[in-house]
Amino acid sequence: MDFEAIIMEGTLILKIKGELDQYNADKYRVRFDMKIVSPEVQKVVIDISELSFMDSSGVGFLVGRFRTAKAFAKELVLVCNSNYINKLLSTCGIEKLIKKYTTIEEALS
């Protein structure tokens, strides 16, 4: 898994690429949370459009980041346009918990 973090006008954009599995989720959990709780961040956009694989640990990772953001009164949304990942998120019920958009532009508006 590779990720990029950008802060623009109070919005943290986390772009995750590759695989989001147990190994990677454990590896990046603390690093993501430190960025999410930063005082300059009001909104978090997690872009998972370039994920090639995600398992249940990846789903748990997203829910955990949502809870962290919520605990610090920050909005968290997802960007995803992959049929495979969308189906997984829908099956797990994530779409009821976290707003999802198909592009970063939609998520930022």
Short mmCIF file of N, CA and C in Angstrom, two decimals:
data_model
loop_
_atom_site.label_atom_id
_atom_site.label_comp_id
_atom_site.label_asym_id
_atom_site.label_seq_id
_atom_site.Cartn_x
_atom_site.Cartn_y
_atom_site.Cartn_z
N MET A 1 0.85 -1.18 0.00
CA MET A 1 0.00 0.00 0.00
C MET A 1 0.89 1.23 0.00
N ASP A 2 0.47 2.20 -0.75
CA ASP A 2 1.15 3.48 -0.82
C ASP A 2 0.11 4.54 -0.51
N PHE A 3 0.50 5.60 0.16
CA PHE A 3 -0.47 6.67 0.40
C PHE A 3 0.20 8.02 0.30
N GLU A 4 -0.66 9.00 0.04
CA GLU A 4 -0.22 10.39 -0.08
C GLU A 4 -1.18 11.23 0.75
N ALA A 5 -0.66 12.16 1.52
CA ALA A 5 -1.49 13.03 2.35
C ALA A 5 -1.25 14.48 1.95
N ILE A 6 -2.35 15.19 1.68
CA ILE A 6 -2.30 16.59 1.28
C ILE A 6 -3.33 17.35 2.12
N ILE A 7 -2.94 18.51 2.64
CA ILE A 7 -3.89 19.36 3.36
C ILE A 7 -4.11 20.61 2.52
N MET A 8 -5.38 20.83 2.15
CA MET A 8 -5.76 22.01 1.36
C MET A 8 -6.94 22.70 2.03
N GLU A 9 -6.73 23.92 2.45
CA GLU A 9 -7.80 24.74 3.01
C GLU A 9 -8.59 24.00 4.09
N GLY A 10 -7.90 23.37 5.01
CA GLY A 10 -8.56 22.69 6.12
C GLY A 10 -9.06 21.30 5.81
N THR A 11 -8.83 20.81 4.60
CA THR A 11 -9.26 19.47 4.21
C THR A 11 -8.05 18.58 4.02
N LEU A 12 -8.05 17.47 4.72
CA LEU A 12 -7.00 16.47 4.57
C LEU A 12 -7.44 15.46 3.52
N ILE A 13 -6.66 15.32 2.47
CA ILE A 13 -6.94 14.34 1.43
C ILE A 13 -5.91 13.23 1.56
N LEU A 14 -6.40 12.03 1.85
CA LEU A 14 -5.55 10.85 1.96
C LEU A 14 -5.83 9.96 0.76
N LYS A 15 -4.85 9.80 -0.11
CA LYS A 15 -4.99 8.94 -1.28
C LYS A 15 -4.30 7.62 -0.99
N ILE A 16 -5.06 6.55 -1.03
CA ILE A 16 -4.52 5.22 -0.74
C ILE A 16 -4.49 4.42 -2.03
N LYS A 17 -3.33 3.81 -2.31
CA LYS A 17 -3.17 3.03 -3.54
C LYS A 17 -2.69 1.62 -3.19
N GLY A 18 -3.04 0.66 -4.02
CA GLY A 18 -2.56 -0.70 -3.82
C GLY A 18 -3.53 -1.54 -3.02
N GLU A 19 -3.01 -2.24 -2.01
CA GLU A 19 -3.82 -3.15 -1.21
C GLU A 19 -4.02 -2.61 0.19
N LEU A 20 -5.26 -2.71 0.67
CA LEU A 20 -5.58 -2.33 2.04
C LEU A 20 -6.01 -3.59 2.76
N ASP A 21 -5.03 -4.25 3.35
CA ASP A 21 -5.27 -5.51 4.05
C ASP A 21 -4.78 -5.39 5.49
N GLN A 22 -4.77 -6.50 6.24
CA GLN A 22 -4.40 -6.45 7.65
C GLN A 22 -2.99 -5.89 7.84
N TYR A 23 -2.05 -6.33 7.05
CA TYR A 23 -0.68 -5.87 7.19
C TYR A 23 -0.59 -4.35 7.02
N ASN A 24 -1.17 -3.84 5.97
CA ASN A 24 -1.09 -2.40 5.69
C ASN A 24 -1.94 -1.58 6.66
N ALA A 25 -3.10 -2.09 7.02
CA ALA A 25 -3.96 -1.37 7.96
C ALA A 25 -3.25 -1.16 9.29
N ASP A 26 -2.63 -2.22 9.79
CA ASP A 26 -1.90 -2.11 11.06
C ASP A 26 -0.72 -1.14 10.94
N LYS A 27 -0.07 -1.18 9.80
CA LYS A 27 1.12 -0.38 9.55
C LYS A 27 0.82 1.13 9.51
N TYR A 28 -0.33 1.51 8.97
CA TYR A 28 -0.62 2.93 8.73
C TYR A 28 -1.66 3.54 9.68
N ARG A 29 -2.27 2.75 10.51
CA ARG A 29 -3.35 3.23 11.39
C ARG A 29 -2.93 4.48 12.19
N VAL A 30 -1.85 4.40 12.92
CA VAL A 30 -1.42 5.51 13.78
C VAL A 30 -1.01 6.72 12.95
N ARG A 31 -0.32 6.49 11.85
CA ARG A 31 0.10 7.61 10.99
C ARG A 31 -1.10 8.39 10.45
N PHE A 32 -2.15 7.68 10.05
CA PHE A 32 -3.36 8.34 9.55
C PHE A 32 -4.04 9.11 10.67
N ASP A 33 -4.18 8.48 11.84
CA ASP A 33 -4.87 9.13 12.94
C ASP A 33 -4.16 10.41 13.37
N MET A 34 -2.83 10.41 13.36
CA MET A 34 -2.09 11.63 13.72
C MET A 34 -2.41 12.77 12.76
N LYS A 35 -2.60 12.46 11.49
CA LYS A 35 -2.94 13.49 10.51
C LYS A 35 -4.39 13.95 10.70
N ILE A 36 -5.29 13.01 10.97
CA ILE A 36 -6.71 13.33 11.11
C ILE A 36 -6.95 14.26 12.30
N VAL A 37 -6.27 14.04 13.41
CA VAL A 37 -6.52 14.84 14.62
C VAL A 37 -5.79 16.19 14.62
N SER A 38 -5.04 16.47 13.57
CA SER A 38 -4.34 17.74 13.46
C SER A 38 -5.34 18.91 13.58
N PRO A 39 -5.01 19.94 14.36
CA PRO A 39 -5.93 21.06 14.56
C PRO A 39 -6.29 21.81 13.27
N GLU A 40 -5.43 21.77 12.27
CA GLU A 40 -5.72 22.49 11.03
C GLU A 40 -6.70 21.75 10.11
N VAL A 41 -7.08 20.53 10.46
CA VAL A 41 -7.96 19.72 9.63
C VAL A 41 -9.39 19.78 10.15
N GLN A 42 -10.33 20.14 9.25
CA GLN A 42 -11.75 20.13 9.60
C GLN A 42 -12.51 19.00 8.88
N LYS A 43 -12.00 18.61 7.73
CA LYS A 43 -12.66 17.58 6.92
C LYS A 43 -11.59 16.62 6.41
N VAL A 44 -11.98 15.34 6.30
CA VAL A 44 -11.06 14.31 5.82
C VAL A 44 -11.69 13.62 4.62
N VAL A 45 -10.94 13.57 3.52
CA VAL A 45 -11.37 12.85 2.32
C VAL A 45 -10.39 11.70 2.12
N ILE A 46 -10.90 10.47 2.17
CA ILE A 46 -10.05 9.30 1.91
C ILE A 46 -10.38 8.80 0.52
N ASP A 47 -9.40 8.92 -0.36
CA ASP A 47 -9.55 8.51 -1.76
C ASP A 47 -9.03 7.09 -1.91
N ILE A 48 -9.96 6.15 -2.12
CA ILE A 48 -9.58 4.74 -2.28
C ILE A 48 -9.84 4.29 -3.73
N SER A 49 -9.87 5.24 -4.64
CA SER A 49 -10.14 4.93 -6.05
C SER A 49 -9.09 4.03 -6.68
N GLU A 50 -7.87 4.08 -6.17
CA GLU A 50 -6.80 3.30 -6.77
C GLU A 50 -6.43 2.05 -5.96
N LEU A 51 -7.36 1.61 -5.11
CA LEU A 51 -7.12 0.35 -4.40
C LEU A 51 -7.31 -0.81 -5.36
N SER A 52 -6.42 -1.78 -5.29
CA SER A 52 -6.58 -2.98 -6.10
C SER A 52 -7.17 -4.12 -5.29
N PHE A 53 -7.11 -4.01 -3.95
CA PHE A 53 -7.63 -5.06 -3.08
C PHE A 53 -7.93 -4.48 -1.71
N MET A 54 -9.02 -4.95 -1.10
CA MET A 54 -9.33 -4.59 0.28
C MET A 54 -10.03 -5.77 0.92
N ASP A 55 -9.62 -6.13 2.14
CA ASP A 55 -10.28 -7.20 2.86
C ASP A 55 -11.00 -6.62 4.08
N SER A 56 -11.47 -7.48 4.98
CA SER A 56 -12.23 -7.01 6.14
C SER A 56 -11.39 -6.11 7.05
N SER A 57 -10.08 -6.33 7.08
CA SER A 57 -9.21 -5.44 7.86
C SER A 57 -9.21 -4.04 7.27
N GLY A 58 -9.29 -3.94 5.96
CA GLY A 58 -9.38 -2.65 5.28
C GLY A 58 -10.68 -1.94 5.61
N VAL A 59 -11.77 -2.70 5.65
CA VAL A 59 -13.06 -2.12 6.03
C VAL A 59 -12.98 -1.61 7.47
N GLY A 60 -12.40 -2.42 8.35
CA GLY A 60 -12.23 -2.01 9.74
C GLY A 60 -11.36 -0.78 9.86
N PHE A 61 -10.35 -0.70 9.03
CA PHE A 61 -9.47 0.47 8.99
C PHE A 61 -10.27 1.73 8.66
N LEU A 62 -11.13 1.66 7.65
CA LEU A 62 -11.95 2.82 7.27
C LEU A 62 -12.91 3.21 8.39
N VAL A 63 -13.55 2.23 9.01
CA VAL A 63 -14.47 2.51 10.11
C VAL A 63 -13.71 3.15 11.27
N GLY A 64 -12.53 2.65 11.55
CA GLY A 64 -11.72 3.23 12.62
C GLY A 64 -11.34 4.67 12.37
N ARG A 65 -11.00 4.99 11.12
CA ARG A 65 -10.67 6.38 10.79
C ARG A 65 -11.91 7.25 10.89
N PHE A 66 -13.07 6.71 10.53
CA PHE A 66 -14.33 7.44 10.68
C PHE A 66 -14.57 7.76 12.16
N ARG A 67 -14.37 6.78 13.02
CA ARG A 67 -14.58 6.99 14.46
C ARG A 67 -13.59 8.02 15.03
N THR A 68 -12.35 7.97 14.58
CA THR A 68 -11.37 8.95 15.02
C THR A 68 -11.80 10.35 14.60
N ALA A 69 -12.19 10.50 13.34
CA ALA A 69 -12.64 11.81 12.85
C ALA A 69 -13.86 12.30 13.64
N LYS A 70 -14.80 11.41 13.86
CA LYS A 70 -16.02 11.78 14.58
C LYS A 70 -15.71 12.20 16.02
N ALA A 71 -14.78 11.51 16.66
CA ALA A 71 -14.40 11.83 18.04
C ALA A 71 -13.82 13.23 18.14
N PHE A 72 -13.23 13.71 17.05
CA PHE A 72 -12.64 15.05 17.03
C PHE A 72 -13.51 16.04 16.24
N ALA A 73 -14.80 15.69 16.06
CA ALA A 73 -15.79 16.56 15.41
C ALA A 73 -15.38 16.95 14.00
N LYS A 74 -14.87 15.98 13.24
CA LYS A 74 -14.46 16.22 11.86
C LYS A 74 -15.28 15.33 10.93
N GLU A 75 -15.57 15.87 9.77
CA GLU A 75 -16.31 15.10 8.77
C GLU A 75 -15.32 14.23 7.99
N LEU A 76 -15.72 12.99 7.72
CA LEU A 76 -14.91 12.09 6.90
C LEU A 76 -15.77 11.53 5.78
N VAL A 77 -15.26 11.59 4.56
CA VAL A 77 -15.96 11.05 3.39
C VAL A 77 -14.99 10.20 2.58
N LEU A 78 -15.55 9.33 1.75
CA LEU A 78 -14.75 8.45 0.89
C LEU A 78 -14.91 8.84 -0.57
N VAL A 79 -13.87 8.59 -1.35
CA VAL A 79 -13.94 8.71 -2.81
C VAL A 79 -13.59 7.34 -3.36
N CYS A 80 -14.52 6.78 -4.14
CA CYS A 80 -14.30 5.46 -4.71
C CYS A 80 -15.10 5.31 -5.99
N ASN A 81 -14.45 4.82 -7.05
CA ASN A 81 -15.16 4.58 -8.30
C ASN A 81 -14.90 3.15 -8.81
N SER A 82 -14.43 2.28 -7.94
CA SER A 82 -14.16 0.89 -8.30
C SER A 82 -15.39 0.03 -8.01
N ASN A 83 -15.85 -0.70 -9.00
CA ASN A 83 -17.02 -1.56 -8.80
C ASN A 83 -16.77 -2.59 -7.70
N TYR A 84 -15.57 -3.19 -7.70
CA TYR A 84 -15.22 -4.20 -6.70
C TYR A 84 -15.27 -3.62 -5.28
N ILE A 85 -14.63 -2.48 -5.08
CA ILE A 85 -14.59 -1.87 -3.74
C ILE A 85 -15.97 -1.36 -3.35
N ASN A 86 -16.70 -0.76 -4.30
CA ASN A 86 -18.05 -0.29 -4.01
C ASN A 86 -18.96 -1.42 -3.56
N LYS A 87 -18.84 -2.57 -4.22
CA LYS A 87 -19.66 -3.73 -3.85
C LYS A 87 -19.31 -4.20 -2.44
N LEU A 88 -18.03 -4.23 -2.13
CA LEU A 88 -17.59 -4.62 -0.79
C LEU A 88 -18.12 -3.65 0.26
N LEU A 89 -18.00 -2.36 0.01
CA LEU A 89 -18.49 -1.35 0.95
C LEU A 89 -20.00 -1.45 1.14
N SER A 90 -20.70 -1.68 0.06
CA SER A 90 -22.15 -1.81 0.13
C SER A 90 -22.56 -3.05 0.92
N THR A 91 -21.88 -4.15 0.68
CA THR A 91 -22.17 -5.40 1.38
C THR A 91 -21.95 -5.25 2.88
N CYS A 92 -20.93 -4.51 3.26
CA CYS A 92 -20.59 -4.30 4.67
C CYS A 92 -21.44 -3.21 5.33
N GLY A 93 -22.18 -2.45 4.55
CA GLY A 93 -23.02 -1.40 5.10
C GLY A 93 -22.29 -0.10 5.39
N ILE A 94 -21.09 0.05 4.87
CA ILE A 94 -20.29 1.26 5.11
C ILE A 94 -20.98 2.50 4.55
N GLU A 95 -21.68 2.34 3.44
CA GLU A 95 -22.33 3.49 2.80
C GLU A 95 -23.40 4.13 3.70
N LYS A 96 -23.90 3.38 4.67
CA LYS A 96 -24.86 3.94 5.62
C LYS A 96 -24.16 4.79 6.67
N LEU A 97 -22.88 4.55 6.86
CA LEU A 97 -22.10 5.22 7.89
C LEU A 97 -21.28 6.39 7.34
N ILE A 98 -20.67 6.17 6.18
CA ILE A 98 -19.74 7.14 5.61
C ILE A 98 -20.22 7.58 4.23
N LYS A 99 -20.30 8.87 3.99
CA LYS A 99 -20.69 9.38 2.67
C LYS A 99 -19.62 9.00 1.66
N LYS A 100 -20.07 8.64 0.46
CA LYS A 100 -19.16 8.21 -0.58
C LYS A 100 -19.43 8.99 -1.86
N TYR A 101 -18.34 9.40 -2.52
CA TYR A 101 -18.41 10.13 -3.77
C TYR A 101 -17.58 9.41 -4.82
N THR A 102 -17.81 9.75 -6.09
CA THR A 102 -17.05 9.09 -7.17
C THR A 102 -15.82 9.88 -7.59
N THR A 103 -15.75 11.16 -7.23
CA THR A 103 -14.57 11.97 -7.57
C THR A 103 -14.18 12.84 -6.38
N ILE A 104 -12.93 13.24 -6.37
CA ILE A 104 -12.46 14.15 -5.31
C ILE A 104 -13.16 15.49 -5.40
N GLU A 105 -13.40 15.94 -6.63
CA GLU A 105 -14.08 17.23 -6.82
C GLU A 105 -15.45 17.23 -6.15
N GLU A 106 -16.21 16.13 -6.31
CA GLU A 106 -17.53 16.02 -5.65
C GLU A 106 -17.37 16.05 -4.13
N ALA A 107 -16.38 15.33 -3.63
CA ALA A 107 -16.17 15.24 -2.19
C ALA A 107 -15.78 16.58 -1.58
N LEU A 108 -15.07 17.40 -2.35
CA LEU A 108 -14.61 18.69 -1.85
C LEU A 108 -15.68 19.77 -1.93
N SER A 109 -16.69 19.57 -2.75
CA SER A 109 -17.71 20.62 -2.92
C SER A 109 -18.71 20.66 -1.78
#
